[in-house]
Amino acid sequence: MKRGFTLVELLVVIAIIGMLVGLLLPAVQQAREAARQMQCSNHLKQMGLAAVNHETMHGSLPSGGWGAGYVGDADLGFGLSQSGGWAYSLLPFLEQQALWSLGGDGEIEPNDVQENGAATRAQTAVTVFSCPSKRPPILYPYTGNKLLNQAKMASCMKGDYAGNAANGSATWYASTTPKAPFTTYAEGMRYPGSTSVSQTAGVIFQKSTISYAEIPDGSSNTFLIGEKYVSSDHYTSGRATGDDLTLYCGPDNDTYRITAYSSDKLHYAPRQERSGLDSGQHFGSSHSGTVGFVLCDGSVQRISYSIDPRIYSYLGRRNDGEVVSPQL
């Protein structure tokens, strides 16, 4: 006569299986996160190669655009004349020429054709601009008041990466210049921009046109684009500082971050994203241990959150004479 398992024996087996699952689950989660981090680094690599091709074709890295009150316009081409931000200028080099061209109609002043094209572009998923560990590439609330008509676009794609503006600029939106949103493109064309090559040590900023010749510290020693900090409380709300507009707008905390350091201990070292801390100026990531950057030569590096803030600031500045390697 065959004897089956007793209740006690079944409970013991279930307990053992539960213990094994408990031991394996963290390893599975770590493997999944490692895969997501690798995918994030691959996104940075694609953007870096696109920027290299942009510099080869147009003589400069992608511009930061005119201001937060503007999005991209295909009729304005590339470089100093382009109103939109760096992500917009990279689209043709990411096999997204059709998306870049939306709204182009040969006119300079904004009109319904341009606004509708910009809205369609802002609501079209381009996975390379999304970090898989942070949030999926879907639409999120558009809560800004600087760009498109709210009635036309209640939601949009968000960007999880930002250009390197190094020390930024203290003279943005000075009293002698028009404030966003600018009323006409003509104003933007006349507006020379408050940041210049001599004022800003980064590579992507307002009306930037930085070539490799203007990076004396070396393209392999200077940040180009990195992951941007977004409070984990607001991944999907659209209300985090620097996460309320579209990824194609001009210079704003949505599209650029800084690496500045000063003697009074004010610095902007990268942060791991967490609840309860909002910041629209830091680079940062949901990944543990490191934040990803692509350098101006197209190579990708993972930077520790505990990096010396002075070294970090040197990597952000293209022309300070402090040549340090990101391979720390």
XYZ file of C-alpha atoms in Angstrom:
328
model
C 0.000 0.000 0.000
C 1.435 3.388 -1.089
C 1.593 6.127 1.481
C 1.205 9.775 0.357
C 2.762 12.888 1.841
C 1.573 13.859 5.240
C 0.392 17.429 5.901
C 3.563 18.159 7.836
C 5.725 16.943 4.964
C 3.804 19.110 2.465
C 4.234 22.135 4.696
C 7.951 21.485 4.944
C 8.263 21.218 1.137
C 6.257 24.428 0.652
C 8.440 26.194 3.215
C 11.619 25.055 1.446
C 10.279 26.222 -1.926
C 9.355 29.563 -0.388
C 12.864 29.975 1.021
C 14.405 29.169 -2.369
C 12.144 31.686 -4.113
C 13.080 34.286 -1.510
C 16.749 33.652 -2.180
C 16.393 33.712 -5.962
C 14.101 36.745 -6.281
C 16.744 39.372 -5.445
C 19.109 37.778 -7.951
C 16.405 37.875 -10.627
C 15.640 41.516 -9.826
C 19.323 42.408 -9.985
C 19.641 40.684 -13.354
C 16.635 42.595 -14.684
C 17.995 45.915 -13.415
C 21.396 45.152 -14.946
C 19.661 44.562 -18.284
C 17.716 47.820 -17.963
C 20.896 49.729 -17.084
C 22.612 48.260 -20.124
C 19.681 49.358 -22.284
C 19.868 52.858 -20.781
C 23.582 53.028 -21.604
C 22.764 51.886 -25.141
C 20.299 54.783 -25.465
C 23.053 57.178 -24.418
C 25.381 55.572 -26.955
C 22.851 56.090 -29.747
C 22.424 59.749 -28.808
C 26.182 60.198 -28.632
C 26.755 58.742 -32.089
C 23.922 60.888 -33.444
C 25.592 63.986 -31.949
C 28.948 63.027 -33.496
C 27.260 62.717 -36.895
C 25.522 66.059 -36.311
C 28.899 67.711 -35.649
C 30.386 66.113 -38.756
C 27.536 67.284 -40.986
C 26.771 70.708 -39.505
C 30.052 71.707 -37.880
C 28.768 71.747 -34.299
C 27.142 69.589 -31.657
C 23.330 69.950 -31.401
C 22.221 73.348 -30.163
C 20.245 73.930 -26.991
C 17.747 76.051 -28.928
C 16.353 79.529 -28.342
C 14.421 79.273 -25.095
C 11.850 77.267 -23.155
C 9.093 79.045 -25.060
C 10.039 77.319 -28.309
C 9.889 73.835 -29.762
C 11.562 72.517 -32.919
C 10.765 73.857 -36.382
C 11.960 72.009 -39.478
C 11.947 75.249 -41.487
C 14.758 76.621 -39.299
C 17.320 73.919 -40.007
C 20.125 73.311 -37.498
C 22.501 75.214 -35.260
C 22.016 78.823 -34.235
C 18.877 79.243 -36.334
C 17.055 76.245 -34.796
C 14.496 77.153 -32.150
C 14.074 73.668 -30.661
C 16.366 71.833 -28.268
C 19.096 69.248 -28.762
C 16.736 66.241 -28.797
C 14.867 67.733 -31.752
C 18.097 68.334 -33.687
C 19.185 64.712 -33.139
C 16.034 63.173 -34.658
C 17.319 62.922 -38.267
C 20.439 61.158 -36.973
C 18.309 58.656 -35.032
C 16.405 57.531 -38.147
C 13.524 59.880 -37.286
C 13.641 62.259 -40.265
C 9.856 62.123 -40.778
C 9.242 63.042 -37.153
C 11.704 65.941 -37.401
C 9.908 67.252 -40.502
C 6.417 67.372 -38.978
C 4.875 70.840 -39.191
C 7.369 72.161 -41.699
C 5.523 74.469 -44.083
C 8.068 77.012 -45.249
C 6.728 79.717 -42.941
C 8.640 81.450 -40.140
C 5.808 82.661 -37.913
C 3.997 79.915 -35.914
C 0.657 78.752 -37.288
C -1.799 75.864 -36.902
C 0.182 73.608 -39.241
C 3.334 74.036 -37.199
C 1.594 73.714 -33.826
C -0.306 70.596 -34.886
C 2.899 69.040 -36.212
C 4.739 69.902 -33.003
C 1.925 68.392 -30.925
C 1.975 65.172 -32.972
C 5.747 64.949 -32.580
C 5.544 65.539 -28.831
C 3.027 62.707 -28.512
C 4.992 60.172 -30.571
C 7.095 57.628 -28.686
C 10.838 57.579 -29.374
C 12.209 55.007 -26.945
C 15.818 56.216 -27.127
C 14.874 59.241 -24.979
C 13.413 57.089 -22.163
C 15.262 55.256 -19.380
C 13.712 51.775 -18.967
C 14.388 51.774 -15.217
C 12.482 55.014 -14.697
C 9.308 54.854 -16.763
C 7.987 53.441 -20.034
C 7.930 55.599 -23.195
C 4.285 56.622 -22.996
C 2.454 59.945 -22.670
C 2.550 61.839 -19.379
C 0.737 65.013 -18.279
C 1.878 68.233 -19.895
C 1.777 70.715 -17.017
C 3.943 73.545 -18.331
C 2.599 76.871 -19.552
C 5.419 77.854 -21.903
C 4.755 75.877 -25.056
C 1.775 74.563 -26.953
C -1.864 75.353 -26.287
C -2.983 73.219 -23.327
C -6.208 72.338 -25.120
C -4.219 70.888 -28.001
C -1.841 68.868 -25.862
C -2.803 67.668 -22.397
C -0.071 65.009 -22.442
C 3.265 64.449 -24.128
C 6.424 62.364 -24.176
C 8.991 63.202 -21.496
C 12.755 63.014 -21.854
C 14.854 61.190 -19.270
C 18.149 62.717 -20.432
C 19.575 66.244 -20.409
C 22.331 68.164 -22.138
C 25.421 69.306 -20.250
C 25.305 73.068 -19.603
C 28.112 72.891 -16.989
C 27.816 76.177 -15.107
C 24.630 77.295 -16.894
C 24.103 81.029 -17.151
C 23.102 83.623 -14.589
C 21.917 86.046 -17.257
C 19.060 84.094 -18.780
C 15.892 86.132 -19.349
C 17.572 89.432 -18.436
C 15.293 92.458 -18.277
C 16.521 93.684 -21.649
C 15.437 90.509 -23.461
C 11.977 89.070 -24.161
C 10.705 86.502 -21.672
C 9.256 83.129 -22.621
C 6.946 82.437 -24.230
C 8.212 84.660 -27.013
C 5.392 86.059 -29.106
C 7.024 85.679 -32.502
C 9.810 83.724 -34.144
C 11.139 87.030 -35.411
C 11.967 87.993 -31.821
C 13.823 84.732 -31.383
C 15.780 85.269 -34.580
C 16.855 88.731 -33.408
C 17.496 87.639 -29.816
C 21.245 86.921 -29.672
C 20.971 84.724 -26.598
C 22.294 85.528 -23.149
C 24.823 82.691 -23.106
C 27.948 82.695 -25.202
C 30.975 80.499 -25.712
C 32.926 82.683 -23.283
C 30.197 82.688 -20.606
C 29.202 79.050 -20.578
C 31.619 76.163 -20.179
C 29.176 73.418 -21.165
C 28.402 72.087 -24.619
C 24.589 72.410 -24.803
C 23.013 75.698 -23.755
C 20.969 78.571 -25.170
C 21.818 79.054 -28.860
C 24.937 76.913 -28.496
C 26.978 75.888 -31.534
C 29.962 74.117 -29.981
C 32.376 72.379 -32.345
C 35.093 69.916 -31.375
C 37.639 72.687 -31.864
C 35.966 74.513 -28.957
C 36.513 71.604 -26.539
C 40.212 72.007 -25.677
C 39.915 69.690 -22.670
C 39.103 66.882 -25.098
C 35.880 65.338 -26.338
C 36.663 62.143 -24.412
C 36.908 64.127 -21.145
C 33.732 66.223 -21.430
C 30.123 65.292 -20.735
C 27.622 65.707 -23.566
C 24.330 64.206 -22.341
C 23.436 62.457 -19.100
C 20.497 61.050 -17.206
C 18.447 63.785 -15.564
C 17.202 63.727 -11.980
C 13.433 63.417 -11.502
C 11.907 62.904 -8.070
C 10.540 59.362 -7.801
C 7.314 60.883 -6.471
C 6.649 62.442 -9.863
C 7.741 59.992 -12.550
C 4.231 59.987 -13.991
C 2.656 63.224 -12.722
C 4.484 65.707 -14.956
C 4.932 67.954 -11.928
C 8.571 67.395 -11.023
C 10.823 70.414 -11.452
C 12.360 70.171 -14.898
C 9.851 67.609 -16.138
C 6.754 69.612 -17.068
C 7.444 70.455 -20.735
C 8.191 68.383 -23.823
C 11.537 66.796 -24.580
C 11.864 68.958 -27.724
C 11.695 72.391 -26.081
C 14.573 74.855 -26.017
C 16.892 75.434 -23.041
C 15.142 74.734 -19.762
C 15.625 72.421 -16.792
C 13.656 69.868 -18.810
C 16.419 69.662 -21.388
C 19.693 70.623 -19.717
C 21.346 70.201 -16.299
C 24.501 71.578 -14.686
C 27.627 70.233 -12.983
C 28.780 73.427 -11.264
C 30.981 73.607 -8.172
C 32.046 76.666 -6.198
C 34.271 77.380 -3.219
C 31.288 78.006 -0.954
C 30.426 74.297 -1.128
C 27.574 74.883 -3.569
C 27.751 72.004 -6.003
C 25.530 69.917 -8.203
C 26.963 66.413 -7.925
C 24.719 63.693 -9.405
C 21.948 62.271 -7.233
C 20.178 58.954 -7.060
C 16.481 59.585 -7.442
C 14.357 59.238 -4.353
C 11.101 60.304 -2.775
C 10.790 63.687 -1.107
C 13.639 65.432 -2.953
C 12.814 67.487 -6.031
C 15.566 69.042 -8.142
C 15.533 70.541 -11.598
C 19.243 71.239 -11.933
C 21.030 67.991 -11.089
C 21.856 65.039 -13.252
C 20.668 61.826 -11.636
C 19.202 58.402 -12.148
C 17.025 55.662 -10.733
C 19.930 53.218 -11.117
C 21.791 52.304 -7.957
C 25.440 53.273 -7.622
C 25.965 55.188 -10.851
C 24.451 57.636 -13.335
C 25.041 57.326 -17.072
C 26.682 59.918 -19.330
C 27.703 59.956 -22.955
C 30.817 62.010 -23.647
C 31.366 64.324 -26.582
C 33.274 61.607 -28.441
C 30.263 59.274 -28.269
C 31.596 56.965 -25.547
C 29.466 56.085 -22.509
C 30.596 56.129 -18.879
C 28.871 55.307 -15.598
C 29.678 57.942 -12.948
C 29.450 57.202 -9.222
C 27.123 59.312 -7.093
C 30.014 59.662 -4.659
C 32.352 61.260 -7.218
C 34.362 64.216 -5.926
C 32.218 67.241 -6.895
C 35.262 69.140 -8.148
C 36.277 66.308 -10.471
C 32.661 66.086 -11.582
C 32.583 69.796 -12.402
C 35.806 69.450 -14.426
C 34.128 66.753 -16.543
C 31.262 69.133 -17.207
C 33.446 72.042 -18.341
C 34.964 71.782 -21.786
C 37.635 74.506 -21.460
C 38.862 74.946 -17.870
C 42.247 73.301 -18.468
C 41.496 70.616 -15.839
C 41.778 67.525 -18.003
C 40.505 64.514 -16.063
C 39.405 61.107 -17.255
C 35.842 59.926 -16.539
C 37.241 56.425 -15.990
C 37.706 56.923 -12.266
